[in-house]
Amino acid sequence: MSTSTSHPLSRVLPNRPLGPMRSPARALGWFSIGLGLAELAMPRRLARIAGAPNLPTMTRIFGLREIGTGIGILTSKDPSPWLWGRVAGDALDVATVGAGLVTRGRPLRTLTSVAMLLGIAYIDMQVAQKAPPARKLEKRSSRDYRSRSGFPRSPTEMRGIALKPSTPMGRTAGSAATPMQGSPVQPLVQAGEPTSSVLP
Amino acid sequence: MKALCWHGKEDIRYDTVPDPEIEHPRDAIIKMSCCAICGSDLHFFDGFMPGMKSGDVVGHEFMGEVVEVGSENKKLKVGDRVVVPFTICCGDCEQCRRGNWSVCERTNRKKDLGDLTFGHTTAGLFGYTHLTGGYAGGQAEYVRVPYADVAPVKIPDGLTDEQVLFLGDIFPTGWQAAAQCDIQPTDTVAVWGAGPVGQFAIRSALMLGAEQVIAIDNVPERLDMARAGGAITIDFDEESVLERLQELTAGKGPEKCIDAVGMEAHALRSIDSMIDRVKQAVMIESDRPHVLREMMYVCRPAGTLSIPGVYGGMVDKIPFGALMNKGLTVKTGQTHVNRWTDDLLQRIADGQIDPSFVITHTVGLEDGPAMYKTFRDKQDGCIKVVMKP
């Protein structure tokens, strides 16, 4: 039967990154989201700290770009394009912040920010170059659990065995979904009955 | 003695700690012969469980031989071989007498913390947060068992440690998850999470007569094991869970839904899960309830949601309208282990099920710290780690 359930919760994005470069890529993804949120929340302050031009609208747009890139890295089966997208974004950031040499009177601060951005760009490139496409990775381990049922017979034969009055294994089941007759459930205490409260 | 101790996020160490001693006449000291890492241990390993303290001895799935018994303990004697349930029960309070062992009113020695966090205290637990008593756990050479004349289950000869170890937690947990669904012969039971508890829930649902059991996960080996246990599987990386469940139930939805995932759902591809991750990172939400939302949406009206998966605190954006209007029943809680142990021990002895099927890695206790990461990251096909001293 074909159905067409569509609910926001079921919206499927591509798979998350896998492989040996997964951790650095994921770290960059989260860094991207964090930086993007900061750019959205306090663009003027960030521009002042970085010695960049005071362009709050553009900074917020850059913030959205960072968040989008971060989500892409974290959720993509093949994060490489998103990582290269970060590198391209880094170039844009360097150019924008570098303009602060003209518009801001704090060249040392601006140059420091540019140097940091170049460092981040270098890391982005390293991770992007080494991140293998997920389609080349083997998701399955070499272990084989296809015969591990835990049952003495096929699952079909074991269906409902706990409800049968007597089982092929000689077990008398009784009320399997309720506590056993012999379980150590005691009668409730009577009202007013003294109880010990000693804790070990 | 040697023990695995928590020292912070992703920091479990094989430490030397003082040997435990009898502190109360009902106590017993157990020499551990076999223990395991539980999925709920990963919550403190990942730093999501509040109330942990550096140096805490962890672990709550363990068994062993009684080597010392308190003077008032009439149940155990030296040499007994026992499985110790993860819940510590007094056996005397009203909840214990009702069989509600996991909400024993007396055994949480940090009752104030429990009251403050949950409204009312719950039972003390081994090797877990101080919200549940802060008792030293079972991933150690020796363990002090408080109220040892109540919960420990004596094991008859002829059964191996591997066959009975899981009576202390994950087998009764999976069983209770299925049992409290009140499964009918025409029911479809959907189980989210094919980890150890999910595997036992699948087999329990089948043994309790479900017409169809569906397992949802994205790890191939776990899905293989679920199929071996009789489940139809859905790989949520490859197909839409909601669409597939609708297909398998003629558009009606599963009557019974079991959440064997809990607070750390890894459905990274869903938008709500991504938002949960961000909220969790900035500490405005403690748990990631993707599975809860999905179950509430997909469950057949008048169905049951059974939640053995552990949640620790606050969750957001729960579709309570779906829950209410569809008249769903929610059953949850830590497992009342001793409700089920006699029955399940007998089923193991009778050969109906051999719980050791779930063990994928057996290592020495000293290798435990590394195995936490292997288990958490599902490396090397890891589903269940058993450790021996």
XYZ file of C-alpha atoms in Angstrom:
589
model
C 0.000 0.000 0.000
C 1.276 3.424 -0.840
C 0.868 6.274 1.560
C 2.006 9.844 1.452
C 2.502 10.817 5.059
C 4.232 14.138 5.177
C 4.983 15.742 8.465
C 7.699 18.223 9.385
C 9.242 15.661 11.700
C 9.696 13.229 8.866
C 11.494 15.642 6.628
C 14.631 13.903 5.625
C 17.875 15.654 5.003
C 20.902 13.832 3.641
C 22.903 11.689 5.992
C 25.439 12.917 8.448
C 29.123 12.820 7.618
C 30.992 9.651 8.383
C 34.577 8.501 8.266
C 37.909 9.373 9.801
C 37.480 13.105 9.197
C 34.069 13.094 10.784
C 35.149 14.644 14.078
C 37.055 17.653 12.646
C 34.290 18.191 10.116
C 31.663 18.073 12.818
C 33.681 20.478 14.961
C 33.809 22.893 12.052
C 30.085 22.426 11.537
C 29.281 23.371 15.096
C 31.821 26.231 14.978
C 30.069 27.508 11.892
C 26.684 27.434 13.598
C 28.052 29.121 16.709
C 29.733 31.890 14.728
C 26.603 32.331 12.643
C 24.429 32.727 15.733
C 26.869 35.285 17.120
C 26.801 37.224 13.849
C 23.020 37.225 13.917
C 22.785 38.258 17.548
C 25.478 40.950 17.840
C 26.754 42.101 14.442
C 27.965 45.537 15.575
C 29.918 44.180 18.504
C 31.559 41.511 16.383
C 32.500 44.068 13.753
C 34.039 46.290 16.408
C 36.000 43.421 17.963
C 37.247 42.221 14.584
C 38.098 45.690 13.306
C 35.722 45.099 10.388
C 33.405 47.636 8.715
C 30.212 48.266 10.644
C 27.719 46.625 8.264
C 25.153 44.896 10.515
C 22.844 43.719 7.723
C 25.685 42.145 5.783
C 27.076 40.583 8.954
C 23.682 39.025 9.655
C 23.536 37.644 6.122
C 26.996 36.183 6.685
C 25.625 34.700 9.899
C 22.850 32.950 7.988
C 25.458 31.662 5.552
C 27.525 30.269 8.417
C 24.514 28.527 9.967
C 23.491 27.023 6.653
C 26.999 25.784 6.007
C 27.243 24.347 9.502
C 23.980 22.435 9.144
C 25.144 21.192 5.765
C 28.390 19.877 7.211
C 26.654 18.173 10.128
C 23.906 16.538 8.132
C 25.365 15.835 4.729
C 26.356 12.349 3.629
C 29.238 13.978 1.793
C 30.376 17.062 3.740
C 33.153 17.982 1.318
C 31.151 20.518 -0.749
C 30.012 22.227 2.412
C 33.569 22.325 3.742
C 34.741 23.898 0.482
C 31.836 26.280 0.888
C 33.373 27.297 4.181
C 36.663 27.962 2.422
C 34.885 30.202 -0.077
C 33.148 31.939 2.808
C 36.504 32.429 4.491
C 37.734 34.300 1.397
C 34.693 36.521 1.556
C 35.249 37.127 5.261
C 38.916 38.050 4.689
C 37.923 40.538 2.019
C 35.177 42.053 4.162
C 37.198 42.303 7.337
C 40.188 43.563 5.361
C 38.075 46.509 4.260
C 38.233 47.555 7.896
C 41.776 48.778 7.214
C 40.104 51.603 5.331
C 36.926 52.165 7.322
C 38.217 51.519 10.852
C 41.125 53.218 12.520
C 42.417 50.055 14.238
C 44.770 48.422 11.719
C 46.435 46.112 14.250
C 43.066 44.698 15.296
C 41.978 44.286 11.691
C 45.212 42.569 10.671
C 44.969 40.223 13.655
C 41.456 39.245 12.593
C 42.568 38.689 9.012
C 45.413 36.489 10.230
C 42.974 34.440 12.310
C 40.645 34.093 9.356
C 43.488 32.865 7.182
C 44.346 30.322 9.846
C 40.752 29.111 9.939
C 40.717 28.981 6.138
C 43.816 26.777 6.249
C 42.116 24.392 8.698
C 38.974 24.358 6.546
C 41.029 23.454 3.488
C 42.867 20.678 5.293
C 39.650 19.132 6.539
C 37.918 19.567 3.176
C 40.788 17.888 1.323
C 40.865 14.899 3.665
C 37.142 14.363 4.116
C 36.222 11.391 1.949
C 32.843 11.272 0.275
C 30.547 9.152 2.381
C 29.580 6.974 -0.546
C 33.111 5.565 -0.474
C 32.837 4.583 3.171
C 31.679 1.232 4.385
C 28.980 1.674 6.997
C 28.760 -1.970 7.971
C 31.315 -3.647 10.219
C 32.628 -7.100 9.429
C 30.638 -8.716 12.224
C 27.652 -10.806 11.326
C 24.758 -11.061 13.770
C 22.182 -12.437 11.366
C 21.921 -15.713 13.256
C 21.751 -14.231 16.737
C 18.128 -14.709 17.624
C 18.540 -15.907 21.204
C 15.703 -18.346 20.537
C 15.954 -22.126 20.341
C 13.577 -22.130 17.361
C 12.568 -19.762 14.615
C 10.969 -16.470 15.681
C 7.746 -17.574 14.045
C 7.613 -20.615 16.305
C 8.435 -18.497 19.342
C 5.630 -15.988 18.741
C 3.293 -15.962 21.735
C 5.197 -18.637 23.592
C 4.973 -16.727 26.841
C 1.178 -16.852 26.667
C 0.789 -20.535 26.076
C -0.236 -22.659 29.046
C 2.556 -25.056 28.277
C 5.399 -24.504 25.913
C 7.475 -26.849 23.793
C 10.245 -26.262 26.275
C 8.007 -27.571 29.046
C 7.350 -24.233 30.633
C 4.031 -23.380 32.251
C 3.662 -19.697 31.543
C 0.558 -18.470 33.316
C 0.227 -14.705 33.228
C 3.516 -13.754 31.671
C 2.782 -10.046 31.428
C 2.051 -9.751 35.117
C 4.274 -10.467 38.084
C 4.794 -14.123 38.870
C 2.788 -15.655 41.667
C 6.017 -16.324 43.437
C 7.447 -12.838 43.034
C 8.343 -11.186 46.274
C 5.496 -8.646 46.217
C 4.183 -8.326 49.725
C 0.830 -7.032 51.016
C 0.590 -3.311 51.494
C 1.387 -2.005 54.896
C -1.618 -1.224 57.026
C -2.283 2.388 57.881
C -0.459 3.352 60.995
C 1.904 0.407 60.829
C 5.316 1.480 62.007
C 8.000 1.423 59.351
C 11.719 1.485 59.626
C 13.546 4.361 58.028
C 17.100 3.266 58.584
C 19.214 3.996 55.562
C 22.343 2.041 54.912
C 40.521 -3.022 44.533
C 40.221 -1.959 40.915
C 37.155 -0.197 39.578
C 35.962 1.965 36.719
C 35.484 5.517 37.923
C 33.879 8.568 36.343
C 36.056 11.665 36.260
C 34.163 13.829 33.792
C 32.755 13.857 30.322
C 34.274 11.014 28.273
C 36.683 10.341 31.127
C 36.282 6.872 32.658
C 39.389 5.506 34.399
C 40.508 2.152 35.718
C 41.342 3.291 39.231
C 42.436 1.784 42.502
C 39.813 2.516 45.153
C 39.222 1.337 48.736
C 37.569 -2.052 49.135
C 33.897 -1.826 50.120
C 32.861 -2.834 53.627
C 29.671 -3.923 55.309
C 28.046 -0.714 56.529
C 24.665 -2.034 57.571
C 23.568 -5.428 58.912
C 21.442 -6.096 55.799
C 24.369 -5.487 53.421
C 26.369 -8.010 51.477
C 29.670 -7.741 49.638
C 29.756 -9.284 46.184
C 32.892 -10.344 44.354
C 32.027 -9.353 40.813
C 32.377 -12.115 38.240
C 30.772 -10.378 35.303
C 29.491 -6.890 34.567
C 28.371 -4.875 31.578
C 28.223 -1.386 30.165
C 24.632 -0.234 29.838
C 23.291 2.265 27.321
C 22.246 4.468 30.212
C 25.892 4.557 31.357
C 26.548 6.531 28.194
C 24.450 9.401 29.529
C 27.060 10.230 32.168
C 29.881 9.306 29.794
C 28.547 11.919 27.372
C 28.114 14.459 30.157
C 24.338 14.623 30.070
C 23.637 13.188 33.504
C 23.611 15.761 36.301
C 24.708 14.893 39.811
C 27.863 12.929 39.009
C 31.004 13.450 41.099
C 34.587 12.826 40.103
C 35.733 9.439 41.378
C 32.288 7.819 41.394
C 32.497 4.054 40.832
C 30.111 3.396 37.957
C 28.091 0.530 36.542
C 24.821 -1.090 37.466
C 24.769 -4.368 35.538
C 26.731 -6.899 37.514
C 26.701 -10.262 39.203
C 29.042 -12.311 41.300
C 29.657 -14.378 44.380
C 28.685 -13.344 47.887
C 31.852 -13.037 49.963
C 30.533 -11.293 53.066
C 27.085 -10.922 54.599
C 25.739 -8.541 57.237
C 24.442 -9.955 60.513
C 20.748 -9.286 59.730
C 20.814 -10.643 56.211
C 18.917 -13.939 56.305
C 18.572 -14.321 52.523
C 22.157 -14.680 51.381
C 25.101 -16.685 52.539
C 28.757 -16.636 51.573
C 29.260 -18.504 48.334
C 25.852 -17.710 46.842
C 25.945 -16.722 43.197
C 23.696 -13.747 42.577
C 22.603 -11.263 39.945
C 22.044 -7.852 41.476
C 19.211 -5.717 40.042
C 20.224 -2.140 39.311
C 17.500 -0.792 41.596
C 18.140 -0.873 45.321
C 14.979 -1.829 47.176
C 14.144 -1.919 50.882
C 11.305 -4.412 50.510
C 9.390 -2.768 53.336
C 8.031 0.535 52.044
C 4.605 0.882 50.462
C 6.009 1.058 46.931
C 8.125 -2.059 47.370
C 5.122 -3.908 48.756
C 3.109 -2.867 45.713
C 5.865 -4.254 43.509
C 6.915 -0.776 42.390
C 10.509 -1.572 43.140
C 12.123 1.199 41.125
C 10.390 3.879 43.164
C 11.323 2.498 46.552
C 10.802 5.311 49.020
C 13.740 4.582 51.281
C 16.844 3.600 49.394
C 17.799 6.924 47.855
C 20.143 8.222 50.506
C 20.215 11.573 48.678
C 16.437 11.834 49.000
C 16.507 15.617 49.115
C 18.153 15.739 45.692
C 15.623 13.281 44.319
C 12.716 15.253 45.768
C 14.100 18.486 44.399
C 14.708 17.116 40.905
C 11.721 14.848 40.348
C 9.175 16.032 42.918
C 9.526 12.793 44.817
C 12.464 10.546 45.393
C 12.892 7.315 43.478
C 14.904 4.221 44.358
C 18.622 4.296 44.881
C 20.573 3.005 41.896
C 24.027 1.500 41.663
C 26.810 3.429 39.991
C 24.759 6.314 38.725
C 24.027 9.922 39.541
C 23.855 11.226 43.105
C 20.242 12.125 42.335
C 19.649 8.404 42.827
C 21.797 7.935 45.883
C 25.319 8.014 44.547
C 25.958 4.369 45.445
C 29.214 2.828 44.258
C 28.603 0.738 41.166
C 29.296 -2.706 39.868
C 32.080 -2.125 37.376
C 34.454 -3.024 40.191
C 36.090 -6.091 41.646
C 33.922 -5.906 44.745
C 30.578 -4.241 45.350
C 28.704 -3.396 48.503
C 25.035 -4.262 48.026
C 22.725 -2.398 50.428
C 19.464 -4.141 51.426
C 20.999 -7.281 50.009
C 18.274 -9.390 51.616
C 15.715 -8.045 49.119
C 16.657 -7.641 45.466
C 19.578 -9.942 44.596
C 18.521 -12.977 42.592
C 20.135 -16.297 43.462
C 21.276 -18.190 40.399
C 21.016 -21.968 40.262
C 23.866 -24.099 38.991
C 23.930 -24.916 35.331
C 23.453 -21.428 33.963
C 26.418 -19.376 32.781
C 27.087 -15.810 33.835
C 26.434 -14.671 30.294
C 22.996 -16.294 30.304
C 21.796 -14.613 33.498
C 23.760 -11.356 33.832
C 21.120 -9.327 32.018
C 18.425 -10.294 34.527
C 19.740 -7.333 36.512
C 18.587 -4.751 34.001
C 18.207 -4.977 30.250
C 16.223 -8.203 29.933
C 13.570 -7.182 32.490
C 13.671 -3.676 31.011
C 12.868 -4.935 27.529
C 10.331 -7.353 28.940
C 8.571 -4.699 31.032
C 8.506 -2.402 28.018
C 6.586 -5.047 26.099
C 4.520 -6.352 28.991
C 3.152 -2.942 29.896
C 1.931 -2.561 26.304
C -0.739 -5.190 26.989
C 0.005 -6.758 23.618
C -2.919 -8.295 21.726
C -2.554 -10.980 19.043
C -3.326 -8.510 16.237
C -0.969 -5.799 17.458
C 1.943 -4.268 15.649
C 4.677 -3.246 18.071
C 7.198 -0.692 16.824
C 10.474 -0.488 18.726
C 12.657 2.587 18.292
C 16.290 1.696 18.944
C 17.837 -1.718 18.322
C 20.418 -1.458 21.053
C 20.466 -4.035 23.846
C 17.185 -2.962 25.464
C 15.544 -2.692 22.060
C 16.727 -6.210 21.192
C 15.125 -7.601 24.342
C 11.976 -5.556 23.773
C 11.699 -7.031 20.271
C 11.995 -10.597 21.525
C 9.724 -9.933 24.491
C 7.028 -8.462 22.246
C 7.264 -11.507 20.027
C 7.095 -13.935 22.947
C 4.103 -12.023 24.284
C 2.290 -12.607 21.037
C 2.615 -9.506 18.856
C 1.539 -10.146 15.297
C 4.251 -7.910 13.901
C 7.325 -6.344 15.492
C 9.111 -3.494 13.732
C 12.571 -2.287 14.740
C 13.833 1.193 13.849
C 17.536 2.013 13.849
C 20.291 2.955 11.424
C 23.113 0.607 12.445
C 23.303 -2.361 10.055
C 24.534 -4.903 12.611
C 21.803 -3.947 15.061
C 19.189 -4.217 12.365
C 20.599 -7.649 11.457
C 20.252 -8.768 15.065
C 16.725 -7.344 15.211
C 15.754 -9.306 12.099
C 17.248 -12.435 13.653
C 14.883 -11.891 16.578
C 11.873 -11.737 14.312
C 11.511 -8.033 13.596
C 10.863 -6.224 10.353
C 13.412 -3.430 10.216
C 13.430 0.207 9.179
C 16.758 1.933 8.563
C 15.945 5.573 9.234
C 18.947 6.645 7.173
C 17.470 4.979 4.127
C 13.725 5.469 4.393
C 11.072 7.581 6.069
C 10.058 6.032 9.378
C 6.561 7.453 9.235
C 5.878 6.394 5.674
C 7.245 2.895 6.224
C 5.261 2.406 9.426
C 2.124 3.506 7.634
C 2.837 1.003 4.875
C 3.389 -1.843 7.309
C 0.173 -1.132 9.215
C -2.171 -0.413 6.313
C -2.123 3.271 7.172
C -3.338 2.764 10.731
C -0.088 3.100 12.644
C 1.385 0.671 15.166
C -0.837 -0.014 18.161
C 2.108 -0.190 20.515
C 5.244 1.962 20.365
C 8.351 1.374 22.475
C 11.037 4.033 22.939
C 14.260 2.151 23.617
C 16.341 5.214 22.752
C 15.744 7.855 25.403
C 17.327 11.231 25.853
C 20.108 11.013 23.271
C 18.269 10.379 20.023
C 20.692 10.474 17.087
C 18.251 11.186 14.283
C 20.487 13.941 12.981
C 18.648 14.221 9.708
C 15.389 15.405 11.233
C 14.909 19.104 11.732
C 13.502 18.770 15.242
C 16.555 16.764 16.266
C 18.897 19.420 14.963
C 17.028 22.068 16.925
C 17.242 19.866 20.017
C 21.008 19.625 19.538
C 21.357 23.389 19.433
C 19.133 23.805 22.485
C 21.045 21.146 24.350
C 24.327 22.841 23.492
C 23.145 26.114 25.023
C 21.522 24.282 27.951
C 17.917 25.280 27.384
C 16.834 21.672 26.894
C 18.352 18.672 28.632
C 17.054 15.806 26.476
C 16.517 15.145 22.771
C 12.989 13.726 22.491
C 12.800 13.041 18.747
C 11.540 9.500 19.328
C 8.799 10.665 21.681
C 7.521 13.105 19.092
C 7.616 10.534 16.337
C 5.829 7.922 18.458
C 3.064 10.326 19.442
C 2.516 11.261 15.826
C 2.560 7.785 14.335
C 0.917 5.672 17.037
C -2.543 4.372 16.255
C -5.323 6.132 18.210
C -5.997 4.491 21.569
C -2.547 2.942 21.372
C 0.157 2.711 24.000
C 3.548 4.369 24.248
C 5.969 2.416 26.391
C 9.122 4.283 27.334
C 11.983 2.312 28.866
C 14.493 4.767 27.366
C 15.992 7.020 30.014
C 15.121 10.714 30.144
C 16.771 13.021 32.607
C 15.089 16.383 32.611
C 13.267 18.802 30.328
C 12.014 18.234 26.795
C 10.501 20.765 24.380
C 7.914 20.760 21.619
C 6.080 17.638 22.634
C 2.953 17.168 20.480
C 0.679 16.756 23.449
C -2.325 17.518 21.281
C -1.708 14.313 19.346
C -1.223 12.396 22.567
C -4.446 13.722 24.072
C -6.711 13.661 21.051
C -5.649 10.177 20.023
C -6.184 8.937 23.559
C -2.739 7.417 23.876
C -1.620 5.686 27.030
C 1.896 6.353 28.293
C 3.711 3.770 30.382
C 7.219 4.532 31.534
C 9.627 4.354 34.438
C 12.772 2.688 35.556
C 12.279 -1.061 35.532
C 10.699 -2.790 38.501
C 13.291 -5.489 38.034
C 12.146 -7.866 40.752
C 8.641 -7.991 39.274
C 10.007 -10.022 36.432
C 13.165 -11.803 37.568
C 11.611 -15.045 38.844
C 9.639 -15.475 35.645
C 12.489 -14.590 33.318
C 15.028 -16.718 35.180
C 12.683 -19.658 34.741
C 12.300 -18.921 31.028
C 16.092 -18.868 30.653
C 16.403 -22.116 32.596
C 13.687 -23.623 30.395
C 15.567 -22.668 27.279
C 12.959 -20.303 25.862
C 15.607 -17.636 25.391
C 19.352 -17.313 25.818
C 20.081 -13.640 26.600
C 23.775 -14.039 25.783
C 22.877 -13.544 22.110
C 23.302 -9.808 22.620
C 26.939 -9.943 23.811
C 29.298 -8.762 21.106
C 32.420 -7.883 23.100
C 33.926 -9.527 26.191
C 36.932 -7.785 27.724
C 38.783 -7.394 30.997
C 37.685 -4.669 33.379
C 40.909 -2.818 32.653
C 39.772 -2.376 29.057
C 36.510 -0.807 30.178
C 37.460 2.846 29.610
C 38.239 2.193 25.947
C 35.103 0.098 25.519
C 32.886 2.973 26.657
C 33.964 4.849 23.548
C 33.674 1.795 21.313
C 30.160 1.162 22.592
C 29.127 4.824 22.384
C 30.395 5.175 18.832
C 29.013 1.764 17.777
C 32.455 0.854 16.472
C 33.415 -2.685 15.518
C 29.789 -3.784 15.513
C 29.581 -3.185 19.237
C 26.147 -3.830 20.753
C 26.852 -5.139 24.244
C 30.077 -5.105 26.230
C 30.644 -7.582 29.035
C 33.631 -7.145 31.346
C 35.310 -9.549 33.695
C 37.795 -8.781 36.480
